[in-house]
Amino acid sequence: MSGTASGTALTFTIHADGRSYEDTLLIRTAVIAGWTGRDKVALEKHIVELEELGVARPASTPIYYRCAAARLT
């Protein structure tokens, strides 16, 4: 991983068709999805658990957070 003025370069190892190779992607923008899940019932249960601990319920779900690409590892 390395940072540049225009983004953060992340190198991945790709495994496909019985072979492996590396590819580097330049990430310029990152968005994190929070308060999300495939199972809506489990998500609601988790939100209730957090409410019991004093964490405010989100106004809607999912919530998207922008973050600096440099924070990705």
Short mmCIF file of N, CA and C in Angstrom, two decimals, residues 31-61:
data_model
loop_
_atom_site.label_atom_id
_atom_site.label_comp_id
_atom_site.label_asym_id
_atom_site.label_seq_id
_atom_site.Cartn_x
_atom_site.Cartn_y
_atom_site.Cartn_z
N VAL A 31 -16.18 4.91 0.61
CA VAL A 31 -17.47 5.07 1.27
C VAL A 31 -17.70 3.81 2.11
N ILE A 32 -18.03 4.01 3.37
CA ILE A 32 -18.30 2.90 4.28
C ILE A 32 -19.80 2.85 4.52
N ALA A 33 -20.39 1.67 4.40
CA ALA A 33 -21.81 1.49 4.69
C ALA A 33 -21.94 0.94 6.11
N GLY A 34 -22.68 1.65 6.93
CA GLY A 34 -22.90 1.22 8.31
C GLY A 34 -24.38 0.96 8.56
N TRP A 35 -24.66 0.28 9.66
CA TRP A 35 -26.04 -0.06 10.01
C TRP A 35 -26.70 -0.79 8.85
N THR A 36 -26.03 -1.81 8.36
CA THR A 36 -26.53 -2.56 7.22
C THR A 36 -26.38 -4.06 7.47
N GLY A 37 -27.15 -4.84 6.74
CA GLY A 37 -27.05 -6.29 6.86
C GLY A 37 -28.03 -6.96 5.93
N ARG A 38 -27.76 -8.22 5.60
CA ARG A 38 -28.67 -8.97 4.72
C ARG A 38 -29.95 -9.36 5.44
N ASP A 39 -29.85 -9.57 6.75
CA ASP A 39 -30.98 -10.05 7.55
C ASP A 39 -31.57 -8.87 8.32
N LYS A 40 -32.71 -8.34 7.84
CA LYS A 40 -33.32 -7.16 8.45
C LYS A 40 -33.74 -7.41 9.90
N VAL A 41 -34.19 -8.63 10.20
CA VAL A 41 -34.60 -8.96 11.57
C VAL A 41 -33.38 -8.91 12.50
N ALA A 42 -32.27 -9.49 12.07
CA ALA A 42 -31.05 -9.47 12.88
C ALA A 42 -30.53 -8.04 13.04
N LEU A 43 -30.63 -7.23 11.99
CA LEU A 43 -30.21 -5.83 12.06
C LEU A 43 -31.04 -5.08 13.10
N GLU A 44 -32.35 -5.27 13.07
CA GLU A 44 -33.22 -4.60 14.04
C GLU A 44 -32.90 -5.06 15.46
N LYS A 45 -32.64 -6.34 15.64
CA LYS A 45 -32.27 -6.86 16.96
C LYS A 45 -30.99 -6.20 17.46
N HIS A 46 -30.01 -6.04 16.57
CA HIS A 46 -28.74 -5.40 16.95
C HIS A 46 -28.97 -3.92 17.30
N ILE A 47 -29.82 -3.24 16.55
CA ILE A 47 -30.12 -1.83 16.85
C ILE A 47 -30.75 -1.72 18.24
N VAL A 48 -31.67 -2.61 18.57
CA VAL A 48 -32.30 -2.61 19.89
C VAL A 48 -31.26 -2.87 20.98
N GLU A 49 -30.36 -3.82 20.75
CA GLU A 49 -29.29 -4.09 21.72
C GLU A 49 -28.44 -2.84 21.97
N LEU A 50 -28.11 -2.14 20.90
CA LEU A 50 -27.30 -0.92 21.05
C LEU A 50 -28.08 0.19 21.75
N GLU A 51 -29.38 0.29 21.46
CA GLU A 51 -30.21 1.27 22.17
C GLU A 51 -30.18 1.03 23.67
N GLU A 52 -30.22 -0.24 24.07
CA GLU A 52 -30.17 -0.58 25.49
C GLU A 52 -28.85 -0.17 26.14
N LEU A 53 -27.81 0.00 25.32
CA LEU A 53 -26.50 0.44 25.81
C LEU A 53 -26.33 1.96 25.70
N GLY A 54 -27.38 2.64 25.22
CA GLY A 54 -27.34 4.09 25.12
C GLY A 54 -26.95 4.65 23.77
N VAL A 55 -26.82 3.78 22.76
CA VAL A 55 -26.49 4.25 21.41
C VAL A 55 -27.78 4.63 20.70
N ALA A 56 -27.83 5.86 20.20
CA ALA A 56 -29.05 6.35 19.55
C ALA A 56 -29.35 5.56 18.27
N ARG A 57 -30.63 5.30 18.06
CA ARG A 57 -31.10 4.62 16.85
C ARG A 57 -30.88 5.54 15.65
N PRO A 58 -30.38 5.01 14.55
CA PRO A 58 -30.21 5.85 13.36
C PRO A 58 -31.58 6.25 12.79
N ALA A 59 -31.64 7.41 12.14
CA ALA A 59 -32.89 7.87 11.54
C ALA A 59 -33.31 6.96 10.39
N SER A 60 -32.34 6.40 9.69
CA SER A 60 -32.62 5.47 8.60
C SER A 60 -31.41 4.54 8.43
N THR A 61 -31.63 3.44 7.74
CA THR A 61 -30.53 2.52 7.46
C THR A 61 -30.59 2.12 5.99
#
